Amino acid sequence: MAEKIFGVVGDPVAHSLSPGMHNAAFAELKLEAEYRRFPVTAEGLPDFFRRLRDGEISGVNVTVPHKQAVIPFLDELSEEARVIGAVNTVVAENGKLTGHNTDGAGYLKSLFSEFTLNMGEVYVVLIGAGGAALAVAHALAGTGVASLEIVNRDKGRAGNLVARLQVEHPNAHFPTGSFADLGRICEDADLVVNATSLGMEGKDWPDLSFVAELPGHAIVSDVVYVPKETGLLKAASNRGLKVHYGCGMLLHQAARAFELFTGKKAPVDVMEKTLTRTL
Ligand code: NDP
């Protein structure tokens, strides 16, 4: 049987942690497949997608800056990818290309594997309104959370996110707030999720005083995974709050993508070991 080629396409992809996780999973299941890095610029996308359509490459994960730009090259979108308007996984089958987005499902899987929550009673404050925030917001809104408030620096972008959520939840109200009010907004929060790039290496939070306003039972969750323990999570831990690391979302979005690529159950333990070793 010919070896199947999968990979991650983006610009850049040199630091992607996906090859390690997927190749470990292929080896564990003894699949004749290989996962590679494909550094491709925007100009290179038409040629690259021809290779998928021709069957040379069987599937890819899509990372920055192409998550939206790839959509015109696809034949079909999953429900999540359509609502989110971004694709992180493309499956090629008999010349047909289908786009998926596994980020939101990966986030929920990770959250629920660590915490038992009655979502109908949970007040969520989501910080951010970019691609990751939209995927997480869409997933959380689908669980029927009691409240989902969006805080973002650019208010217009927060409004766009809410407008997208309301396509699926026309009767729900999603309040928006500003960074200046974060302390007050956090007073009633059960779950705070950072889905901005703040806290990444070299990008410190200008102000973490809102952490002091959270109730003692709150969970603080971060989608940023480098470093594993972000400034936000450190501040939350120091206060004795429960924390949820971004690497869980990374693991489970990859596991879901693996299942879409192969039709087989992902060996999550093996993928997690590889990820932990490389992080
Ligand atoms: P986007 O560029 O789409 O969005 C960036 C977000 O960060 C926006 O809300 C932006 O606010 C905000 N932001 C950036 N700089 C600042 C700042 N100085 N002050 C306040 N807000 C700021 O990026 P993504 O959504 O794709 O990615 C965000 C993070 O999520 C990244 O760190 C990425 O690595 C991580 N991620 C993690 C995943 C995982 O599996 N754990 C999966 C996908 C992403 P504004 O709109 O005002 O510019």
mmCIF file of C-alpha atoms and ligand atoms in Angstrom:
data_model
loop_
_atom_site.group_PDB
_atom_site.id
_atom_site.type_symbol
_atom_site.label_atom_id
_atom_site.label_comp_id
_atom_site.label_asym_id
_atom_site.label_seq_id
_atom_site.Cartn_x
_atom_site.Cartn_y
_atom_site.Cartn_z
ATOM 1 C CA MET A 1 0.000 0.000 0.000
ATOM 2 C CA ALA A 2 1.334 3.442 -0.905
ATOM 3 C CA GLU A 3 2.227 5.669 1.990
ATOM 4 C CA LYS A 4 -0.303 8.444 2.616
ATOM 5 C CA ILE A 5 0.975 11.969 3.077
ATOM 6 C CA PHE A 6 -0.571 14.404 5.537
ATOM 7 C CA GLY A 7 0.791 17.630 6.980
ATOM 8 C CA VAL A 8 0.385 21.148 8.232
ATOM 9 C CA VAL A 9 0.227 24.073 5.824
ATOM 10 C CA GLY A 10 0.973 27.605 6.951
ATOM 11 C CA ASP A 11 3.520 30.382 6.864
ATOM 12 C CA PRO A 12 5.539 29.703 9.000
ATOM 13 C CA VAL A 13 5.190 26.069 10.137
ATOM 14 C CA ALA A 14 8.693 25.395 11.459
ATOM 15 C CA HIS A 15 7.547 25.496 15.102
ATOM 16 C CA SER A 16 4.355 23.492 14.647
ATOM 17 C CA LEU A 17 3.905 20.728 17.229
ATOM 18 C CA SER A 18 1.480 18.809 14.990
ATOM 19 C CA PRO A 19 4.032 16.603 13.130
ATOM 20 C CA GLY A 20 5.226 15.021 16.386
ATOM 21 C CA MET A 21 1.707 14.197 17.586
ATOM 22 C CA HIS A 22 0.412 12.834 14.261
ATOM 23 C CA ASN A 23 3.519 10.805 13.401
ATOM 24 C CA ALA A 24 3.473 9.228 16.882
ATOM 25 C CA ALA A 25 -0.197 8.325 16.335
ATOM 26 C CA PHE A 26 0.528 6.828 12.883
ATOM 27 C CA ALA A 27 3.337 4.749 14.378
ATOM 28 C CA GLU A 28 1.159 3.577 17.280
ATOM 29 C CA LEU A 29 -1.580 2.372 14.889
ATOM 30 C CA LYS A 30 1.040 1.020 12.397
ATOM 31 C CA LEU A 31 -0.408 3.124 9.572
ATOM 32 C CA GLU A 32 1.607 3.645 6.383
ATOM 33 C CA ALA A 33 1.401 7.401 6.637
ATOM 34 C CA GLU A 34 3.628 10.385 7.204
ATOM 35 C CA TYR A 35 2.879 13.905 8.468
ATOM 36 C CA ARG A 36 5.051 16.718 7.093
ATOM 37 C CA ARG A 37 5.485 20.474 7.366
ATOM 38 C CA PHE A 38 4.372 22.437 4.285
ATOM 39 C CA PRO A 39 5.561 26.054 4.415
ATOM 40 C CA VAL A 40 3.374 27.723 1.777
ATOM 41 C CA THR A 41 2.777 31.431 1.130
ATOM 42 C CA ALA A 42 -0.600 32.829 0.052
ATOM 43 C CA GLU A 43 0.632 32.861 -3.566
ATOM 44 C CA GLY A 44 1.473 29.164 -3.300
ATOM 45 C CA LEU A 45 -1.991 28.042 -2.137
ATOM 46 C CA PRO A 46 -3.524 27.329 -5.616
ATOM 47 C CA ASP A 47 -0.672 24.949 -6.518
ATOM 48 C CA PHE A 48 -0.716 23.377 -3.083
ATOM 49 C CA PHE A 49 -4.432 22.635 -3.206
ATOM 50 C CA ARG A 50 -4.013 21.102 -6.668
ATOM 51 C CA ARG A 51 -1.705 18.540 -5.014
ATOM 52 C CA LEU A 52 -4.475 17.686 -2.541
ATOM 53 C CA ARG A 53 -7.083 17.414 -5.278
ATOM 54 C CA ASP A 54 -4.757 15.172 -7.332
ATOM 55 C CA GLY A 55 -4.388 12.812 -4.367
ATOM 56 C CA GLU A 56 -0.680 13.430 -3.776
ATOM 57 C CA ILE A 57 -1.539 14.702 -0.266
ATOM 58 C CA SER A 58 -4.452 13.126 1.637
ATOM 59 C CA GLY A 59 -5.134 15.787 4.240
ATOM 60 C CA VAL A 60 -3.732 18.831 5.988
ATOM 61 C CA ASN A 61 -4.080 20.953 9.055
ATOM 62 C CA VAL A 62 -4.193 24.645 8.259
ATOM 63 C CA THR A 63 -2.531 27.246 10.441
ATOM 64 C CA VAL A 64 -1.832 30.985 10.374
ATOM 65 C CA PRO A 65 -2.299 32.915 8.179
ATOM 66 C CA HIS A 66 -4.360 30.650 5.893
ATOM 67 C CA LYS A 67 -7.324 29.477 8.020
ATOM 68 C CA GLN A 68 -9.759 31.671 6.074
ATOM 69 C CA ALA A 69 -7.864 31.963 2.801
ATOM 70 C CA VAL A 70 -8.149 28.228 2.058
ATOM 71 C CA ILE A 71 -11.961 28.254 1.931
ATOM 72 C CA PRO A 72 -12.290 29.151 -1.810
ATOM 73 C CA PHE A 73 -10.187 26.071 -2.672
ATOM 74 C CA LEU A 74 -12.594 23.639 -0.960
ATOM 75 C CA ASP A 75 -15.705 21.814 -2.192
ATOM 76 C CA GLU A 76 -17.512 21.519 1.115
ATOM 77 C CA LEU A 77 -17.384 22.853 4.676
ATOM 78 C CA SER A 78 -18.475 21.137 7.868
ATOM 79 C CA GLU A 79 -21.145 22.916 9.899
ATOM 80 C CA GLU A 80 -18.539 24.212 12.402
ATOM 81 C CA ALA A 81 -16.174 25.490 9.725
ATOM 82 C CA ARG A 82 -19.051 27.243 7.974
ATOM 83 C CA VAL A 83 -20.278 29.006 11.114
ATOM 84 C CA ILE A 84 -16.775 29.911 12.291
ATOM 85 C CA GLY A 85 -15.686 30.951 8.816
ATOM 86 C CA ALA A 86 -12.287 29.315 9.259
ATOM 87 C CA VAL A 87 -10.789 25.899 8.536
ATOM 88 C CA ASN A 88 -8.043 24.092 10.462
ATOM 89 C CA THR A 89 -8.370 20.670 8.847
ATOM 90 C CA VAL A 90 -8.839 19.662 5.193
ATOM 91 C CA VAL A 91 -9.609 16.090 4.162
ATOM 92 C CA ALA A 92 -9.063 15.054 0.526
ATOM 93 C CA GLU A 93 -11.077 12.094 -0.688
ATOM 94 C CA ASN A 94 -11.349 11.048 -4.341
ATOM 95 C CA GLY A 95 -10.563 14.558 -5.520
ATOM 96 C CA LYS A 96 -13.084 16.186 -3.177
ATOM 97 C CA LEU A 97 -11.812 18.593 -0.509
ATOM 98 C CA THR A 98 -13.759 19.106 2.734
ATOM 99 C CA GLY A 99 -12.862 21.739 5.323
ATOM 100 C CA HIS A 100 -13.413 21.234 9.044
ATOM 101 C CA ASN A 101 -12.665 23.197 12.188
ATOM 102 C CA THR A 102 -11.695 21.037 15.175
ATOM 103 C CA ASP A 103 -10.557 23.852 17.507
ATOM 104 C CA GLY A 104 -13.881 24.352 19.308
ATOM 105 C CA ALA A 105 -14.578 20.647 19.777
ATOM 106 C CA GLY A 106 -10.962 20.205 20.920
ATOM 107 C CA TYR A 107 -11.400 22.959 23.486
ATOM 108 C CA LEU A 108 -14.585 21.425 24.942
ATOM 109 C CA LYS A 109 -13.156 17.913 25.002
ATOM 110 C CA SER A 110 -10.184 19.195 26.963
ATOM 111 C CA LEU A 111 -12.303 21.280 29.357
ATOM 112 C CA PHE A 112 -14.741 18.445 30.067
ATOM 113 C CA SER A 113 -11.963 15.887 30.495
ATOM 114 C CA GLU A 114 -10.711 17.952 33.439
ATOM 115 C CA PHE A 115 -13.831 19.546 34.943
ATOM 116 C CA THR A 116 -17.425 18.512 35.562
ATOM 117 C CA LEU A 117 -19.613 21.491 34.760
ATOM 118 C CA ASN A 118 -23.338 22.049 34.579
ATOM 119 C CA MET A 119 -23.089 24.416 31.618
ATOM 120 C CA GLY A 120 -26.625 25.771 32.006
ATOM 121 C CA GLU A 121 -25.429 27.439 35.207
ATOM 122 C CA VAL A 122 -22.002 28.610 34.054
ATOM 123 C CA TYR A 123 -21.171 32.303 33.533
ATOM 124 C CA VAL A 124 -18.356 32.583 31.012
ATOM 125 C CA VAL A 125 -16.153 35.570 30.262
ATOM 126 C CA LEU A 126 -14.307 35.038 26.988
ATOM 127 C CA ILE A 127 -11.400 37.380 26.281
ATOM 128 C CA GLY A 128 -10.638 37.746 22.574
ATOM 129 C CA ALA A 129 -12.487 37.895 19.267
ATOM 130 C CA GLY A 130 -10.045 36.402 16.751
ATOM 131 C CA GLY A 131 -10.113 32.951 15.162
ATOM 132 C CA ALA A 132 -9.453 30.942 18.321
ATOM 133 C CA ALA A 133 -12.016 32.992 20.270
ATOM 134 C CA LEU A 134 -14.688 32.399 17.639
ATOM 135 C CA ALA A 135 -14.101 28.632 17.657
ATOM 136 C CA VAL A 136 -14.243 28.505 21.472
ATOM 137 C CA ALA A 137 -17.255 30.859 21.641
ATOM 138 C CA HIS A 138 -19.171 28.793 19.077
ATOM 139 C CA ALA A 139 -18.435 25.601 21.023
ATOM 140 C CA LEU A 140 -19.371 27.115 24.397
ATOM 141 C CA ALA A 141 -22.558 28.723 23.059
ATOM 142 C CA GLY A 142 -23.581 25.290 21.758
ATOM 143 C CA THR A 143 -23.441 23.869 25.296
ATOM 144 C CA GLY A 144 -26.182 26.265 26.451
ATOM 145 C CA VAL A 145 -24.062 28.270 28.903
ATOM 146 C CA ALA A 146 -25.991 30.569 31.237
ATOM 147 C CA SER A 147 -24.049 33.600 30.003
ATOM 148 C CA LEU A 148 -21.248 34.266 27.529
ATOM 149 C CA GLU A 149 -19.702 37.724 27.654
ATOM 150 C CA ILE A 150 -17.065 38.728 25.115
ATOM 151 C CA VAL A 151 -14.271 41.145 26.028
ATOM 152 C CA ASN A 152 -11.975 42.313 23.255
ATOM 153 C CA ARG A 153 -9.648 45.250 22.635
ATOM 154 C CA ASP A 154 -11.239 45.969 19.234
ATOM 155 C CA LYS A 155 -14.946 46.374 19.967
ATOM 156 C CA GLY A 156 -15.950 46.097 16.300
ATOM 157 C CA ARG A 157 -14.362 42.662 16.135
ATOM 158 C CA ALA A 158 -16.247 41.597 19.285
ATOM 159 C CA GLY A 159 -19.457 42.758 17.584
ATOM 160 C CA ASN A 160 -18.657 40.648 14.504
ATOM 161 C CA LEU A 161 -18.105 37.614 16.704
ATOM 162 C CA VAL A 162 -21.446 38.128 18.433
ATOM 163 C CA ALA A 163 -23.184 38.554 15.058
ATOM 164 C CA ARG A 164 -21.794 35.177 13.952
ATOM 165 C CA LEU A 165 -22.926 33.504 17.189
ATOM 166 C CA GLN A 166 -26.393 34.943 16.760
ATOM 167 C CA VAL A 167 -26.869 33.264 13.393
ATOM 168 C CA GLU A 168 -27.113 29.995 15.310
ATOM 169 C CA HIS A 169 -28.544 31.404 18.537
ATOM 170 C CA PRO A 170 -30.906 34.169 17.374
ATOM 171 C CA ASN A 171 -32.660 34.487 20.724
ATOM 172 C CA ALA A 172 -29.566 34.506 22.916
ATOM 173 C CA HIS A 173 -27.912 37.679 24.197
ATOM 174 C CA PHE A 174 -24.116 37.823 24.191
ATOM 175 C CA PRO A 175 -22.960 40.936 26.052
ATOM 176 C CA THR A 176 -19.674 42.588 25.131
ATOM 177 C CA GLY A 177 -17.359 44.473 27.468
ATOM 178 C CA SER A 178 -14.084 46.299 27.509
ATOM 179 C CA PHE A 179 -10.707 45.544 29.081
ATOM 180 C CA ALA A 180 -11.139 48.551 31.362
ATOM 181 C CA ASP A 181 -14.186 46.840 32.948
ATOM 182 C CA LEU A 182 -12.692 43.348 33.131
ATOM 183 C CA GLY A 183 -12.408 43.395 36.939
ATOM 184 C CA ARG A 184 -16.098 44.147 37.405
ATOM 185 C CA ILE A 185 -17.134 41.728 34.653
ATOM 186 C CA CYS A 186 -15.157 38.933 36.329
ATOM 187 C CA GLU A 187 -16.884 39.298 39.718
ATOM 188 C CA ASP A 188 -19.605 36.779 38.764
ATOM 189 C CA ALA A 189 -17.618 34.608 36.363
ATOM 190 C CA ASP A 190 -17.422 30.829 36.797
ATOM 191 C CA LEU A 191 -15.102 30.373 33.824
ATOM 192 C CA VAL A 192 -12.726 32.911 32.265
ATOM 193 C CA VAL A 193 -11.121 31.968 28.972
ATOM 194 C CA ASN A 194 -8.238 33.836 27.429
ATOM 195 C CA ALA A 195 -8.431 33.385 23.648
ATOM 196 C CA THR A 196 -6.157 36.306 22.765
ATOM 197 C CA SER A 197 -2.463 35.943 22.021
ATOM 198 C CA LEU A 198 -1.650 37.793 25.277
ATOM 199 C CA GLY A 199 0.597 35.662 27.453
ATOM 200 C CA MET A 200 2.518 34.120 24.551
ATOM 201 C CA GLU A 201 6.279 34.273 24.931
ATOM 202 C CA GLY A 202 7.279 37.925 24.559
ATOM 203 C CA LYS A 203 3.699 39.215 24.840
ATOM 204 C CA ASP A 204 2.979 39.894 28.512
ATOM 205 C CA TRP A 205 -0.409 40.936 29.913
ATOM 206 C CA PRO A 206 -0.333 44.663 30.657
ATOM 207 C CA ASP A 207 -2.696 44.218 33.626
ATOM 208 C CA LEU A 208 -3.830 41.074 35.455
ATOM 209 C CA SER A 209 -5.628 42.799 38.336
ATOM 210 C CA PHE A 210 -8.979 41.295 37.182
ATOM 211 C CA VAL A 211 -7.809 37.898 38.504
ATOM 212 C CA ALA A 212 -8.215 39.261 42.057
ATOM 213 C CA GLU A 213 -11.923 39.940 41.386
ATOM 214 C CA LEU A 214 -12.833 36.361 40.364
ATOM 215 C CA PRO A 215 -14.893 34.217 42.763
ATOM 216 C CA GLY A 216 -12.867 31.542 44.600
ATOM 217 C CA HIS A 217 -14.521 28.684 42.672
ATOM 218 C CA ALA A 218 -13.709 30.113 39.204
ATOM 219 C CA ILE A 219 -11.785 28.232 36.533
ATOM 220 C CA VAL A 220 -9.212 30.196 34.528
ATOM 221 C CA SER A 221 -8.566 28.771 31.087
ATOM 222 C CA ASP A 222 -5.983 29.793 28.503
ATOM 223 C CA VAL A 223 -5.736 28.816 24.827
ATOM 224 C CA VAL A 224 -2.116 29.991 24.729
ATOM 225 C CA TYR A 225 0.173 26.968 25.124
ATOM 226 C CA VAL A 226 3.700 28.455 24.825
ATOM 227 C CA PRO A 227 4.623 28.858 27.613
ATOM 228 C CA LYS A 228 2.438 26.172 29.213
ATOM 229 C CA GLU A 229 2.087 28.214 32.383
ATOM 230 C CA THR A 230 1.181 31.695 31.121
ATOM 231 C CA GLY A 231 1.251 34.811 33.288
ATOM 232 C CA LEU A 232 -2.540 34.586 33.553
ATOM 233 C CA LEU A 233 -2.498 30.966 34.734
ATOM 234 C CA LYS A 234 0.328 31.728 37.165
ATOM 235 C CA ALA A 235 -1.686 34.580 38.681
ATOM 236 C CA ALA A 236 -4.754 32.321 38.942
ATOM 237 C CA SER A 237 -2.759 29.479 40.555
ATOM 238 C CA ASN A 238 -1.212 31.901 43.034
ATOM 239 C CA ARG A 239 -4.746 32.838 44.073
ATOM 240 C CA GLY A 240 -5.676 29.152 44.475
ATOM 241 C CA LEU A 241 -8.046 29.137 41.466
ATOM 242 C CA LYS A 242 -8.442 26.122 39.168
ATOM 243 C CA VAL A 243 -6.534 26.416 35.899
ATOM 244 C CA HIS A 244 -6.985 24.857 32.457
ATOM 245 C CA TYR A 245 -3.956 24.773 30.127
ATOM 246 C CA GLY A 246 -3.999 25.575 26.388
ATOM 247 C CA CYS A 247 -2.088 22.398 25.524
ATOM 248 C CA GLY A 248 -5.266 20.377 26.211
ATOM 249 C CA MET A 249 -7.064 22.139 23.357
ATOM 250 C CA LEU A 250 -4.030 21.649 21.116
ATOM 251 C CA LEU A 251 -4.000 17.919 21.875
ATOM 252 C CA HIS A 252 -7.710 17.340 21.340
ATOM 253 C CA GLN A 253 -8.030 19.429 18.159
ATOM 254 C CA ALA A 254 -5.199 17.290 16.764
ATOM 255 C CA ALA A 255 -6.854 14.064 17.915
ATOM 256 C CA ARG A 256 -10.107 15.055 16.197
ATOM 257 C CA ALA A 257 -8.192 15.967 13.011
ATOM 258 C CA PHE A 258 -6.424 12.573 13.136
ATOM 259 C CA GLU A 259 -9.804 10.848 13.272
ATOM 260 C CA LEU A 260 -11.036 12.848 10.270
ATOM 261 C CA PHE A 261 -7.840 11.967 8.349
ATOM 262 C CA THR A 262 -7.845 8.243 9.122
ATOM 263 C CA GLY A 263 -11.357 7.256 10.210
ATOM 264 C CA LYS A 264 -9.699 5.636 13.243
ATOM 265 C CA LYS A 265 -9.863 6.449 16.947
ATOM 266 C CA ALA A 266 -6.887 8.625 17.860
ATOM 267 C CA PRO A 267 -4.416 7.185 20.386
ATOM 268 C CA VAL A 268 -4.738 10.285 22.577
ATOM 269 C CA ASP A 269 -2.368 9.031 25.315
ATOM 270 C CA VAL A 270 0.460 8.565 22.820
ATOM 271 C CA MET A 271 -0.192 11.961 21.238
ATOM 272 C CA GLU A 272 -0.246 13.581 24.683
ATOM 273 C CA LYS A 273 3.075 11.987 25.694
ATOM 274 C CA THR A 274 4.698 13.305 22.514
ATOM 275 C CA LEU A 275 3.237 16.764 23.039
ATOM 276 C CA THR A 276 4.357 16.915 26.667
ATOM 277 C CA ARG A 277 7.876 15.892 25.634
ATOM 278 C CA THR A 278 8.085 18.621 22.967
ATOM 279 C CA LEU A 279 6.427 21.484 24.841
HETATM 280 P P1 NDP B 1 -6.045 36.234 15.939
HETATM 281 O O1 NDP B 1 -4.973 37.067 15.342
HETATM 282 O O2 NDP B 1 -7.182 35.783 15.087
HETATM 283 O O3 NDP B 1 -6.664 37.021 17.200
HETATM 284 C C1 NDP B 1 -5.816 37.618 18.155
HETATM 285 C C2 NDP B 1 -6.625 38.030 19.368
HETATM 286 O O4 NDP B 1 -5.704 38.521 20.355
HETATM 287 C C3 NDP B 1 -7.608 39.177 19.094
HETATM 288 O O5 NDP B 1 -8.701 39.071 19.970
HETATM 289 C C4 NDP B 1 -6.749 40.411 19.442
HETATM 290 O O6 NDP B 1 -7.495 41.552 19.808
HETATM 291 C C5 NDP B 1 -6.025 39.890 20.662
HETATM 292 N N1 NDP B 1 -4.809 40.641 20.951
HETATM 293 C C6 NDP B 1 -3.633 40.545 20.288
HETATM 294 N N2 NDP B 1 -2.724 41.401 20.848
HETATM 295 C C7 NDP B 1 -3.368 42.024 21.868
HETATM 296 C C8 NDP B 1 -2.969 43.008 22.822
HETATM 297 N N3 NDP B 1 -1.729 43.514 22.830
HETATM 298 N N4 NDP B 1 -3.884 43.437 23.736
HETATM 299 C C9 NDP B 1 -5.146 42.918 23.733
HETATM 300 N N5 NDP B 1 -5.574 41.993 22.852
HETATM 301 C C10 NDP B 1 -4.703 41.540 21.935
HETATM 302 O O7 NDP B 1 -5.288 34.991 16.590
HETATM 303 P P2 NDP B 1 -5.896 33.547 16.932
HETATM 304 O O8 NDP B 1 -7.255 33.721 17.472
HETATM 305 O O9 NDP B 1 -5.677 32.643 15.785
HETATM 306 O O10 NDP B 1 -4.895 33.061 18.079
HETATM 307 C C11 NDP B 1 -4.934 33.600 19.395
HETATM 308 C C12 NDP B 1 -4.127 32.698 20.311
HETATM 309 O O11 NDP B 1 -4.721 31.416 20.393
HETATM 310 C C13 NDP B 1 -2.692 32.461 19.840
HETATM 311 O O12 NDP B 1 -1.836 32.567 20.952
HETATM 312 C C14 NDP B 1 -2.703 31.021 19.349
HETATM 313 O O13 NDP B 1 -1.449 30.385 19.515
HETATM 314 C C15 NDP B 1 -3.739 30.410 20.267
HETATM 315 N N6 NDP B 1 -4.362 29.209 19.710
HETATM 316 C C16 NDP B 1 -4.330 28.092 20.467
HETATM 317 C C17 NDP B 1 -4.900 26.930 20.012
HETATM 318 C C18 NDP B 1 -4.813 25.705 20.849
HETATM 319 O O14 NDP B 1 -5.070 24.614 20.314
HETATM 320 N N7 NDP B 1 -4.518 25.799 22.134
HETATM 321 C C19 NDP B 1 -5.570 26.865 18.699
HETATM 322 C C20 NDP B 1 -5.584 28.141 17.996
HETATM 323 C C21 NDP B 1 -4.983 29.251 18.501
HETATM 324 P P3 NDP B 1 -7.920 42.634 18.691
HETATM 325 O O15 NDP B 1 -9.088 42.056 17.970
HETATM 326 O O16 NDP B 1 -8.270 43.823 19.510
HETATM 327 O O17 NDP B 1 -6.712 42.833 17.810
#
